[in-house]
Each structure stands twice: as C-alpha cells, then as structure tokens.
mmCIF file of C-alpha atoms and ligand atoms in Angstrom:
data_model
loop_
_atom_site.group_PDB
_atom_site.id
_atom_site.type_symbol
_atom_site.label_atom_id
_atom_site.label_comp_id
_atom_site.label_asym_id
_atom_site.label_seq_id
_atom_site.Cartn_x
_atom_site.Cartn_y
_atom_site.Cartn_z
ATOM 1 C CA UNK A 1 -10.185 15.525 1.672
ATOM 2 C CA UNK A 2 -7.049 17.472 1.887
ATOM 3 C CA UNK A 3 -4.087 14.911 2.577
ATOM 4 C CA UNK A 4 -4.641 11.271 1.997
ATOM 5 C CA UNK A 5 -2.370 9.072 3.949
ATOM 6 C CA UNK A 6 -4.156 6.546 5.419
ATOM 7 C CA UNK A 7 -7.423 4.212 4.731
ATOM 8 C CA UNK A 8 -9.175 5.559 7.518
ATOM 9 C CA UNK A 9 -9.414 8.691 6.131
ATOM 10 C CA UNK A 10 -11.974 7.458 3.625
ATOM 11 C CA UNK A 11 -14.646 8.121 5.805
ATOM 12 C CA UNK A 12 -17.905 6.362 5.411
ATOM 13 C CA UNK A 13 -17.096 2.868 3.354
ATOM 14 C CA UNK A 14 -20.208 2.423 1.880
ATOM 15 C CA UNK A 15 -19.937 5.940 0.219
ATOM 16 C CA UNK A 16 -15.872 4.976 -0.534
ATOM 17 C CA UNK A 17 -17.163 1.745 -2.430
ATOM 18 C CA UNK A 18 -20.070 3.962 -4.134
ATOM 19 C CA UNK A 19 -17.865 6.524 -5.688
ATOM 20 C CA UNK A 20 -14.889 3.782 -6.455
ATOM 21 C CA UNK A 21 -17.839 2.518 -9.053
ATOM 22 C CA UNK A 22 -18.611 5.190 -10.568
ATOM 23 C CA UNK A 23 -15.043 6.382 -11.360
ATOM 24 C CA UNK A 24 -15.152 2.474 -12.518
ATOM 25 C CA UNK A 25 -17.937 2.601 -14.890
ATOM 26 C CA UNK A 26 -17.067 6.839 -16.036
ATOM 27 C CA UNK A 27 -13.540 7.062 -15.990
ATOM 28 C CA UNK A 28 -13.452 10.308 -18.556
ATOM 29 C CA UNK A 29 -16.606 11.414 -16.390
ATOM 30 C CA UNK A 30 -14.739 14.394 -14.102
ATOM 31 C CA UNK A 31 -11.780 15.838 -16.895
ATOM 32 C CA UNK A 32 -13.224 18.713 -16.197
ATOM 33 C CA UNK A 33 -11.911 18.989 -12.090
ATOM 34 C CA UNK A 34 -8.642 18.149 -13.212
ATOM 35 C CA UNK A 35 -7.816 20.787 -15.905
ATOM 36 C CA UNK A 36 -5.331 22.884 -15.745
ATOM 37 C CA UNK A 37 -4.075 21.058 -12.685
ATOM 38 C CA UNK A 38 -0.670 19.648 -12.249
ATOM 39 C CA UNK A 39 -0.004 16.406 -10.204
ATOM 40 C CA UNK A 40 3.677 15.431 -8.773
ATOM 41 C CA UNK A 41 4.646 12.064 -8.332
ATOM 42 C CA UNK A 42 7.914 11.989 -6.194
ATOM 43 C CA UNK A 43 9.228 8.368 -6.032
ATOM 44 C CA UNK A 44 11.942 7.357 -3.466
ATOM 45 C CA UNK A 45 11.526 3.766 -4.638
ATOM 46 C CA UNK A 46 10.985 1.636 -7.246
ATOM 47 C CA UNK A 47 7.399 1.013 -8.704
ATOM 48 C CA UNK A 48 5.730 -0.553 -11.270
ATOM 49 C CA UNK A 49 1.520 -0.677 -10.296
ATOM 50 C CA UNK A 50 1.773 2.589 -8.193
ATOM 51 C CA UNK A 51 3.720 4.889 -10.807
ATOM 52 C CA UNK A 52 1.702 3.852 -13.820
ATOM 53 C CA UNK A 53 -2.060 3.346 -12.003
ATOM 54 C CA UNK A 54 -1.399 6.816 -10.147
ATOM 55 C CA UNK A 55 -0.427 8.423 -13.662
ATOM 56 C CA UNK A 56 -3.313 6.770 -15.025
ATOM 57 C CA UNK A 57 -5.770 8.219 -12.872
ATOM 58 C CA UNK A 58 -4.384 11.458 -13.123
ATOM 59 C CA UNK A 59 -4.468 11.221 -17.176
ATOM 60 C CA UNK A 60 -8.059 10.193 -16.482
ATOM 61 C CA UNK A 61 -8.945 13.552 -14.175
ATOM 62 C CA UNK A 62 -7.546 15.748 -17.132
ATOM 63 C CA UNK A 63 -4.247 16.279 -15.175
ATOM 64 C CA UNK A 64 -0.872 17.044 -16.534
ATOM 65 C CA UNK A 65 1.215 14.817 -14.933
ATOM 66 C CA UNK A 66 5.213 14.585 -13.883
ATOM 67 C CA UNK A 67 7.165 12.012 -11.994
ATOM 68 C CA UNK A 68 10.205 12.477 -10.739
ATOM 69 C CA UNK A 69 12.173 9.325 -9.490
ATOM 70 C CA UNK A 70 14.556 11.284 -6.464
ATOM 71 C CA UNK A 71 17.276 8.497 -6.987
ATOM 72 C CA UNK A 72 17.388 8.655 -11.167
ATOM 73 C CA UNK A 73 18.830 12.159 -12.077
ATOM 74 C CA UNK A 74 17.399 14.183 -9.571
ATOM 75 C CA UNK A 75 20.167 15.566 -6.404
ATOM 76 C CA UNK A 76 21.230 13.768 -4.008
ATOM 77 C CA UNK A 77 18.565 14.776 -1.164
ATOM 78 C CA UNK A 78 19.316 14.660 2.435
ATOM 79 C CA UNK A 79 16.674 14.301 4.836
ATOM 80 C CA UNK A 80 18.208 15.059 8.412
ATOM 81 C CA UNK A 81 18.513 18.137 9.864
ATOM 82 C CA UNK A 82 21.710 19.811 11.166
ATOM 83 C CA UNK A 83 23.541 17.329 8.892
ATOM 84 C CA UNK A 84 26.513 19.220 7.892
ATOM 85 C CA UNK A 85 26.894 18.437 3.733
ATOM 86 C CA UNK A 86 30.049 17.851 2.995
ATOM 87 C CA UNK A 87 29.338 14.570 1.875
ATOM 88 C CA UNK A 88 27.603 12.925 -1.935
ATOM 89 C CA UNK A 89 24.364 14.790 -1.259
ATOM 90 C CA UNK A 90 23.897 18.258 -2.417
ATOM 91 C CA UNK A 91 20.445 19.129 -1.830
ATOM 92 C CA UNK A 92 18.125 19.393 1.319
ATOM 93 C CA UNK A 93 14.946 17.958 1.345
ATOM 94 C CA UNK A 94 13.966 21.506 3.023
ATOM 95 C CA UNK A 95 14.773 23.217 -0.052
ATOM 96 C CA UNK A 96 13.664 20.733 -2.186
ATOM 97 C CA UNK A 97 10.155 20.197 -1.174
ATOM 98 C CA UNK A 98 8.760 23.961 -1.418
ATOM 99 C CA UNK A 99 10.452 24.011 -4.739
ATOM 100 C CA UNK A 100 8.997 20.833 -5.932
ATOM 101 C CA UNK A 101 5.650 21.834 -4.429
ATOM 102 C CA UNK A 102 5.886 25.492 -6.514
ATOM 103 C CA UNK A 103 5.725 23.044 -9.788
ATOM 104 C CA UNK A 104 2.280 21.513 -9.366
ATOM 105 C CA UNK A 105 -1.246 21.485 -7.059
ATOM 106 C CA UNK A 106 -1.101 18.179 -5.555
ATOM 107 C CA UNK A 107 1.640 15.633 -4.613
ATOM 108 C CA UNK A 108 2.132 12.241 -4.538
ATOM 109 C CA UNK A 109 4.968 10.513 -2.360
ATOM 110 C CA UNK A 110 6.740 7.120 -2.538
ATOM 111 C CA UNK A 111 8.983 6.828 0.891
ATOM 112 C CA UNK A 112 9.511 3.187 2.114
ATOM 113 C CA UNK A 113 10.300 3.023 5.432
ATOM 114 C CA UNK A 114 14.416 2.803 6.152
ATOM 115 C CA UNK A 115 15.052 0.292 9.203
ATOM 116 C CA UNK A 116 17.542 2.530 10.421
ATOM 117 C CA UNK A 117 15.437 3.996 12.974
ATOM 118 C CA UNK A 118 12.077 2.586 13.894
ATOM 119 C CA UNK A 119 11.083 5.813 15.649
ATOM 120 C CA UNK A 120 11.402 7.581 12.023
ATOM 121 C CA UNK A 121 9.882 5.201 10.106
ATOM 122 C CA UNK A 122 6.861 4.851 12.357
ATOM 123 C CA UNK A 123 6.626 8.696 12.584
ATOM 124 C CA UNK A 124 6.276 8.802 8.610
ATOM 125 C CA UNK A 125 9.692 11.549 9.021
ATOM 126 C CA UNK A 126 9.613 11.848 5.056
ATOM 127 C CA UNK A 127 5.980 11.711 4.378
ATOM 128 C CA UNK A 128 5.076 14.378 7.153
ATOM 129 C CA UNK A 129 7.781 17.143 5.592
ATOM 130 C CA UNK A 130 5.683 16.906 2.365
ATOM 131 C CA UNK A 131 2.772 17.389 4.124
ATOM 132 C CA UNK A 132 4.444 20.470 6.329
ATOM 133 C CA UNK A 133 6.519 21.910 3.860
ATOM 134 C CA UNK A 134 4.733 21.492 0.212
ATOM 135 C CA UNK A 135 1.800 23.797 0.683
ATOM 136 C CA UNK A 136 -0.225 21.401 -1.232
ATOM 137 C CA UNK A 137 -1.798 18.447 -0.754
ATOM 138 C CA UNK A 138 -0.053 15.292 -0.137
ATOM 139 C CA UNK A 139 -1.208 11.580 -0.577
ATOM 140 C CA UNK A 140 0.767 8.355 0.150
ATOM 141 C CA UNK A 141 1.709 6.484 -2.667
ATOM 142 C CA UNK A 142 3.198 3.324 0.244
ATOM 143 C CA UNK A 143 4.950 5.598 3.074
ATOM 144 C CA UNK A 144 6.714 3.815 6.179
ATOM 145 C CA UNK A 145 4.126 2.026 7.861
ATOM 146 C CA UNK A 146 0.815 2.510 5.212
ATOM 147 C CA UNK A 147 -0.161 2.133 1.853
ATOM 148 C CA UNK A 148 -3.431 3.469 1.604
ATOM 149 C CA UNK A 149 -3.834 3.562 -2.572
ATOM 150 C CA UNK A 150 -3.284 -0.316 -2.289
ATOM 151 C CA UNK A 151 -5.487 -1.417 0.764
ATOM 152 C CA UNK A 152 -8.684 0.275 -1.440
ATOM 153 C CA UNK A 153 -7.722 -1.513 -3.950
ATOM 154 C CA UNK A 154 -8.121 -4.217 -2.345
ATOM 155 C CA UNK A 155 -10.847 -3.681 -0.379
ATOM 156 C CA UNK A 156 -12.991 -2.632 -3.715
ATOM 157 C CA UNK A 157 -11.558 -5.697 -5.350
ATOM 158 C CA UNK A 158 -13.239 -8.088 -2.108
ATOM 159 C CA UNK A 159 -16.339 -6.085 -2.633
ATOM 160 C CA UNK A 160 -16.821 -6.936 -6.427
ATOM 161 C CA UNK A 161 -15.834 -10.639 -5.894
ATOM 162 C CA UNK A 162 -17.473 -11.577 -1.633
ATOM 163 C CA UNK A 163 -20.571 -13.564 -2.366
ATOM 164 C CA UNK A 164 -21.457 -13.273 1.038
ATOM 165 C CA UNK A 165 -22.242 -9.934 3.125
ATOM 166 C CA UNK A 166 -19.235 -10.914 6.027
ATOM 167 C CA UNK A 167 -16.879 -13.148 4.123
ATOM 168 C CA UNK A 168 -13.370 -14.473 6.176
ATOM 169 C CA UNK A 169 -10.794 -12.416 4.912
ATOM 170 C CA UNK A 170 -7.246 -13.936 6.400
ATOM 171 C CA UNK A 171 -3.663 -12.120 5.926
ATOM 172 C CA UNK A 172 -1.168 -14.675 5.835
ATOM 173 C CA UNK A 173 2.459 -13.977 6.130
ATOM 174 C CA UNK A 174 4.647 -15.561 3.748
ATOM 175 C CA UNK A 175 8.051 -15.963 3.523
ATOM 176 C CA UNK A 176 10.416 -14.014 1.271
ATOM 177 C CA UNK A 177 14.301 -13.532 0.935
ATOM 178 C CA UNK A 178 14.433 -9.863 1.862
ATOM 179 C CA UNK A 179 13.495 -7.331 4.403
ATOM 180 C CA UNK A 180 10.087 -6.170 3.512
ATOM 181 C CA UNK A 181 7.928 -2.748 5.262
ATOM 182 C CA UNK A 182 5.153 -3.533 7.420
ATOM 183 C CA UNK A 183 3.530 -0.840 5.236
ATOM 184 C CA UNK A 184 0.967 -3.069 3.020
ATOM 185 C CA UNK A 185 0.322 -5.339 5.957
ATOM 186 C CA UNK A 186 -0.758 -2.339 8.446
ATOM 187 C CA UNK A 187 -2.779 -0.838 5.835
ATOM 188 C CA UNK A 188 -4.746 -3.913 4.849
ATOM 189 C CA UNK A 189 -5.519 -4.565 8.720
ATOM 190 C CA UNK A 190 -6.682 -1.096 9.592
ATOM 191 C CA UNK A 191 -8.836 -0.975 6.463
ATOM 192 C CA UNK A 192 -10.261 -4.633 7.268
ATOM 193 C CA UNK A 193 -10.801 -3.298 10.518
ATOM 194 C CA UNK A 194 -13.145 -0.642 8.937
ATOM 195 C CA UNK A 195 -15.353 -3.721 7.800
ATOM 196 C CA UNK A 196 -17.752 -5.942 9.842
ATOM 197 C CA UNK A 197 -16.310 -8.814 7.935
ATOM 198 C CA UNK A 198 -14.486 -11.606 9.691
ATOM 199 C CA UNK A 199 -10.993 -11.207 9.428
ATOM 200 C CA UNK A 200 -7.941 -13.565 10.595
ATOM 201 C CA UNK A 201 -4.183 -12.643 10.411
ATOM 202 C CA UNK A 202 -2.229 -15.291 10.523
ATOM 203 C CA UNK A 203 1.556 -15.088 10.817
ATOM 204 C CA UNK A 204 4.698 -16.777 12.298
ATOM 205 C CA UNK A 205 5.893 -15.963 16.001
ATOM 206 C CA UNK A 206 7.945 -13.012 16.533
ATOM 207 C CA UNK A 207 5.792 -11.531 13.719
ATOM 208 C CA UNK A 208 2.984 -9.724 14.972
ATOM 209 C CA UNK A 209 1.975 -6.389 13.711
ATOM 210 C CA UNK A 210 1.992 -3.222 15.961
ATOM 211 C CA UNK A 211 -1.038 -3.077 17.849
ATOM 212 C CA UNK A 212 -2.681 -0.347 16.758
ATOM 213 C CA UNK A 213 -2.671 -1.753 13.079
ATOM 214 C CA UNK A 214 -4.105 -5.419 14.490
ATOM 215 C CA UNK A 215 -6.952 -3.794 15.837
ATOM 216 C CA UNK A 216 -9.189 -6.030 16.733
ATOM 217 C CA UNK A 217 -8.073 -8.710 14.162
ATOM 218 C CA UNK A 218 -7.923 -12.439 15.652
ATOM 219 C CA UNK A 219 -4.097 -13.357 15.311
ATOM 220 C CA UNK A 220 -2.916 -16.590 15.054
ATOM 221 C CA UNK A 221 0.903 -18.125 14.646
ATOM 222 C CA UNK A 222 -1.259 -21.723 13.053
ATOM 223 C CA UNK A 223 -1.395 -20.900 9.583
ATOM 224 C CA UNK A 224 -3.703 -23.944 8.576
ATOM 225 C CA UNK A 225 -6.048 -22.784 11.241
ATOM 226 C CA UNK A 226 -6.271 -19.412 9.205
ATOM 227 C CA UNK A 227 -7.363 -20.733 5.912
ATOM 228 C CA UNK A 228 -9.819 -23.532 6.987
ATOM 229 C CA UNK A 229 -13.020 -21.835 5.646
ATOM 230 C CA UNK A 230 -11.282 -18.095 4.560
ATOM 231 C CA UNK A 231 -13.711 -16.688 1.327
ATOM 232 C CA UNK A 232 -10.179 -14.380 0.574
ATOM 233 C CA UNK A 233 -6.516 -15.211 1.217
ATOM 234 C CA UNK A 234 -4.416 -12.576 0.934
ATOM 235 C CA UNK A 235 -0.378 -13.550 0.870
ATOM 236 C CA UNK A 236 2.254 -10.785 1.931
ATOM 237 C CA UNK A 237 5.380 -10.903 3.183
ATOM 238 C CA UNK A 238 6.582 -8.373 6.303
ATOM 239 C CA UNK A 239 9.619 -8.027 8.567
ATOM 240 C CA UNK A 240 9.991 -8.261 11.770
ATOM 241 C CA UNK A 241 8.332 -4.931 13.376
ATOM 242 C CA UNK A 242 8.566 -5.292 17.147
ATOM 243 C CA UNK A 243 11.494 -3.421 18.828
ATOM 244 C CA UNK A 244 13.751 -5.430 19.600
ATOM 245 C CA UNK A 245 14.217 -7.042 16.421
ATOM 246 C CA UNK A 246 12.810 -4.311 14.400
ATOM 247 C CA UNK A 247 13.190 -5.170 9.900
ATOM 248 C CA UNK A 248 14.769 -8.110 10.919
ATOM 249 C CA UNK A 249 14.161 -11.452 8.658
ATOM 250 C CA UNK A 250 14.066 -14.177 11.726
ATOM 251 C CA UNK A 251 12.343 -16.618 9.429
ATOM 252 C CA UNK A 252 11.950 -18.191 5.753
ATOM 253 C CA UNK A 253 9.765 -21.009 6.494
ATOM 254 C CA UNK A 254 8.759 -22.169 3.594
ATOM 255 C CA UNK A 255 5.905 -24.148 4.615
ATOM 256 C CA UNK A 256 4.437 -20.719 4.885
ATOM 257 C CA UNK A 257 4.887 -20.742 1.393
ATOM 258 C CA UNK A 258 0.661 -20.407 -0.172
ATOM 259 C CA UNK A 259 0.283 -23.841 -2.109
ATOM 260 C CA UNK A 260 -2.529 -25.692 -3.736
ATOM 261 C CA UNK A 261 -2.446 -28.399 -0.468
ATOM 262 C CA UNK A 262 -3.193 -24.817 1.864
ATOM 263 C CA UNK A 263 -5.809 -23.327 -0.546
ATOM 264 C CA UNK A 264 -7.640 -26.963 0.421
ATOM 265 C CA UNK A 265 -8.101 -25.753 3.335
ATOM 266 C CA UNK A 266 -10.187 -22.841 2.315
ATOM 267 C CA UNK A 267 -13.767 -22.104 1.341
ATOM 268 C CA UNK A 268 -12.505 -22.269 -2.494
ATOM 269 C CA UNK A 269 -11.420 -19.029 -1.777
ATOM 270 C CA UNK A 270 -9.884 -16.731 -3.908
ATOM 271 C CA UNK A 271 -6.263 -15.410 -3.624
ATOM 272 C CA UNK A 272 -4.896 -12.003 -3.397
ATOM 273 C CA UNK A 273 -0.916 -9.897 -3.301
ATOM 274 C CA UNK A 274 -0.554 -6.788 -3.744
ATOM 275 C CA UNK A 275 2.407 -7.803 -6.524
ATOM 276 C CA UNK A 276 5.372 -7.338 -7.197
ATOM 277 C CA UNK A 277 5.379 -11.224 -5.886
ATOM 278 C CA UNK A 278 8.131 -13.967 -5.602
ATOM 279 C CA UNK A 279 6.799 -16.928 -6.989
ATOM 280 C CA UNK A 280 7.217 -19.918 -4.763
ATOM 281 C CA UNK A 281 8.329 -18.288 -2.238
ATOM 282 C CA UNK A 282 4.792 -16.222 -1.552
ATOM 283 C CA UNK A 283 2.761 -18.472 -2.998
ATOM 284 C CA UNK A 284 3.290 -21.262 -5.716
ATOM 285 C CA UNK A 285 2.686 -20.690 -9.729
ATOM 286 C CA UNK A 286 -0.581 -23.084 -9.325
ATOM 287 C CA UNK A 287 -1.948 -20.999 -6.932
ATOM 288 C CA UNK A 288 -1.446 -17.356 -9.034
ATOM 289 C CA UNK A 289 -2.377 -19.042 -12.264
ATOM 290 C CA UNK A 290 -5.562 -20.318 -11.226
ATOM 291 C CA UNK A 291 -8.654 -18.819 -11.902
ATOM 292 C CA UNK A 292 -9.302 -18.261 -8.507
ATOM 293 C CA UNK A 293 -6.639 -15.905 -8.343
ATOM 294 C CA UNK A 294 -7.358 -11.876 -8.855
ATOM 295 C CA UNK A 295 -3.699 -10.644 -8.651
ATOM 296 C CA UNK A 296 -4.160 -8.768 -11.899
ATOM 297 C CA UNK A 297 -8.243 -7.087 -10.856
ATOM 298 C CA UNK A 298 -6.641 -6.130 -8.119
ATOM 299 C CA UNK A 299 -4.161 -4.212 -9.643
ATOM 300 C CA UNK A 300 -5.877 -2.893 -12.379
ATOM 301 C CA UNK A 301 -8.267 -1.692 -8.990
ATOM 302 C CA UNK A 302 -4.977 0.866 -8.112
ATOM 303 C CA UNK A 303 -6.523 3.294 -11.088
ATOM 304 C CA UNK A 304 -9.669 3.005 -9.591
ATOM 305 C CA UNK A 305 -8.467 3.757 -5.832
ATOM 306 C CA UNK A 306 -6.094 6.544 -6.892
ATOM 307 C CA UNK A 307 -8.809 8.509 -9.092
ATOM 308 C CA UNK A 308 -11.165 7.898 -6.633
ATOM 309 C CA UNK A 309 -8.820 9.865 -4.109
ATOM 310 C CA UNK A 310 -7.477 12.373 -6.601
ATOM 311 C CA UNK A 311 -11.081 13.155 -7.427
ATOM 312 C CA UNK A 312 -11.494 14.128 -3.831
ATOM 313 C CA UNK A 313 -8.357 15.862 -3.222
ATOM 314 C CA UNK A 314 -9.213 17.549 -6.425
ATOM 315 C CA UNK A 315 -12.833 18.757 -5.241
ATOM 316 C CA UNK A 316 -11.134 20.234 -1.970
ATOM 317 C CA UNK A 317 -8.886 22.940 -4.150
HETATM 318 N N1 CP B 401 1.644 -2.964 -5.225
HETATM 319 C C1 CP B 401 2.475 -1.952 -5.529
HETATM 320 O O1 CP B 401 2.476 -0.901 -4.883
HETATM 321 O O2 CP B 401 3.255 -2.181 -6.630
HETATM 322 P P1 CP B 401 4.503 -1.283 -7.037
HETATM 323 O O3 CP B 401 5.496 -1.372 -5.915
HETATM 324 O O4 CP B 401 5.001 -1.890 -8.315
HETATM 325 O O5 CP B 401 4.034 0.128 -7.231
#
C-alpha cells in the first residue's frame, strides 16, 4: 500500500481484520519498520481522536512524529491556482507541499470538505495535491467525502462485539445544529458495503447519500423501520449532499434524535458515533452512557486502524 485514502483500498477484509489484531495484541511488535522514519501530520481542521490515535500509532511504529496544524502558526496557504496574492495569504499550497514533503517519509492529511464548490470537494482538490505533489505517501486522516482511518475503526470495533456472522448494521442520520461533511457517512457505507452483513441506512428525505457511496445499501426515510431488529446502530449527522441543495441543513428533526424509546426497537443492539458528538441532539445521554454503548472502543480502535495502515505504508518504502 502506497496511498491510503479510502476503505476499499484495504483489500481482502478478512486479512484487514487479521492484521488489525495483531497490531492489537503487539503494539511495540514492528518499532523496528518505523525507525528512523518521519511521519507528517498536516491538519486543516480541528481534531481530537484523529491527531492523538494517528500520533499514537506512529509512536508505536518507532516513528518520529510532527504535526503541524496549517491554521495555528503556520502561513496562510492558498489552494487555487492563478489566484493572484495580494490578499492575507502568503504561501501556495504548491510551494508548500514539496517543502513539507522534504521534512518526513509519509504524510498524513486532515482537509474537510469546503461547501463552496461541490465539484472540489467531491474531487478531494486538497487531498489529491498531496498525493501529486509530496513525493511521499499520503493517507487520509477525514478528506472531503471519506474518512477511511475511522470507518476501520469501526468496522474492527463490529467485528470484536457481532455475535452473529451477518449482524444488521443501520446508519441513522441524526440531527445536529451545523453543516456537517458527508465524509464519515460515505466511508462507513462503502466499507459496510465490503461486508456480507445486512446493512440499512436510514435517513430523512432530501438526505440521501451519493450513489456510489450507498452502494447497494437498502435506504429508507422511516427511521423506526431501521432499528426494529438492527445488532449495531450507528448515529451520524450529514448535510445535505445532492446538488441542488448541496451542505445545506434542510432539517433538525429532533425525533431523529437516538433515544432509549428508539433503541426499543432494536435487537438490544449496541450503539456507535464516531465522536466528537452533541448530546441530545445525536443521541440522548441514556443512550451513550449505557453499557451498550462502545463510543469510547471505538475510538480507542483509531490506534489500531491507523498502525495497521502505517504498518503497510511503512512495508511499501
Ligand atoms: N472521529 C474523529 O475523527 O474525531 P476527531 O475529529 O476528534 O479527530
């Protein structure tokens, strides 16, 4: 593995799953592969789980690590081409990725997507200049429309807890007071796509996901219908991502909201986010505090997904 942007690329999932345990149960197992080695964490947004799991793993490998947060004391970076600078930002992203790639051997980038131009965002514009202009490998640490380090979390975190081979899995939007990315979303569909388990998106109308993230996902706008009998409900939040109303909020239903009365519904099932959450607005402080929930597993999982990749990227240098 050279570049890791997207689930997919994890090939086989039974061999994904295999060597996510391992790097479980031998975290100090592979310093060796990592010595020596620099690792660049370039965040255009704020993080809490990503920056310090993705450090972690990289402490793990026997990597020096350095994070640089673009908007905190770095230049002012512009991103568009023929832009002519006269303006608050004095350095070109251009310039500043070979340089930033001359400082390490692989990179990690945060790059939410914008809503100012769907096109872009779905394009991964800032993502795919690391990847051209770097000279090193690049993996996504939550780009435009993907985050890749969080879906395997996840997904290892349903295969430690399923006690069933093809447990019902259901997304549920959820409302929340801001604009949110499609990017966790997309991801979690296209790598519950990768499974043979059954798997049930439920959101609002006007809400769907782009197609070629739904798969072959049954979508629904009845969220009770979702949950009757789901084994895992995972809560997220997403705007709008068709065209015509593209990172538009059209709706803050809060009977979307995940509650004790809509966990009823379910097979006793347990509940997942992919935090940072908004209590009862995503789902109720019942619902995270019970012991069915794995909110904090399933973070702790993001060392486990991003050493499990970094070990990879790491073999192919
Ligand atoms: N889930 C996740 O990516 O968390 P952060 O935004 O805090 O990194």
């Amino acid at each position: 593995m050279r570049h890791f942007t997207s689930v997919t690329q994890l090939g086989d999932l039974k061999d994904a799953f295999a060597a996510a345990r391992y790097v479980k149960e031998n975290p100090f197992a592979d310093q060796a592969l990592g010595k020596n080695r620099t690792l660049l964490l370039v965040f255009f947004n704020n993080s809490l789980r990503t920056r310090l799991s993705t450090q972690k793993a990289g402490l793990n490998l026997g990597m020096n690590v350095i994070v640089l947060d673009v908007n905190q004391g770095a230049w002012k970076l512009e991103t568009e081409r023929g832009v002519i600078m006269d303006g608050d930002k004095s350095e070109h992203l251009l310039e500043a990725i070979p340089v930033m790639g001359s400082y390490c051997d692989i990179i990690g980038v945060r790059s939410f997507a914008r809503f100012e131009n769907k096109a872009d965002d779905y394009n991964e514009v800032i993502l795919n200049q690391f990847i051209k202009y770097s000279g090193k490998p690049v993996f996504s640490m939550e780009a435009a429309t993907r985050h890749p380090l969080q879906t395997f979390a996840d997904m290892i975190t349903i295969e430690e807890y399923k006690t069933k081979a093809r447990p019902k899995v259901v997304m549920t939007w959820a409302p929340h007071p801001k604009a949110l990315p499609q990017a966790v979303p997309n991801s979690f569909a296209e790598g519950l796509n990768m499974t043979d388990y059954e798997f049930v998106i439920a959101n609002p109308e006007g809400y769907d996901l782009a197609p070629e993230f739904v798969g072959d996902a049954k979508v629904t706008h009845d969220q009770d219908e979702a949950l009757r009998g789901a084994d895992f409900v995972y809560a997220k939040n997403w705007s709008v991502a068709d065209d015509a109303h593209y990172g538009e909020v059209l709706n803050r239903d809060r009977s979307w909201t995940v509650t004790t009365e809509k966990m009823a519904l379910t097979n006793d099932a347990f509940f997942m986010h992919c935090l940072p959450v908004r209590r009862n607005m995503i789902v109720s402080d019942d619902v995270i505090e019970s012991p069915r929930s794995l909110v904090i597993p399933e973070a702790a999982n993001r060392v486990v997904s991003a050493q499990t990749v970094l070990k990879e990227i790491l073999k192919s240098l």
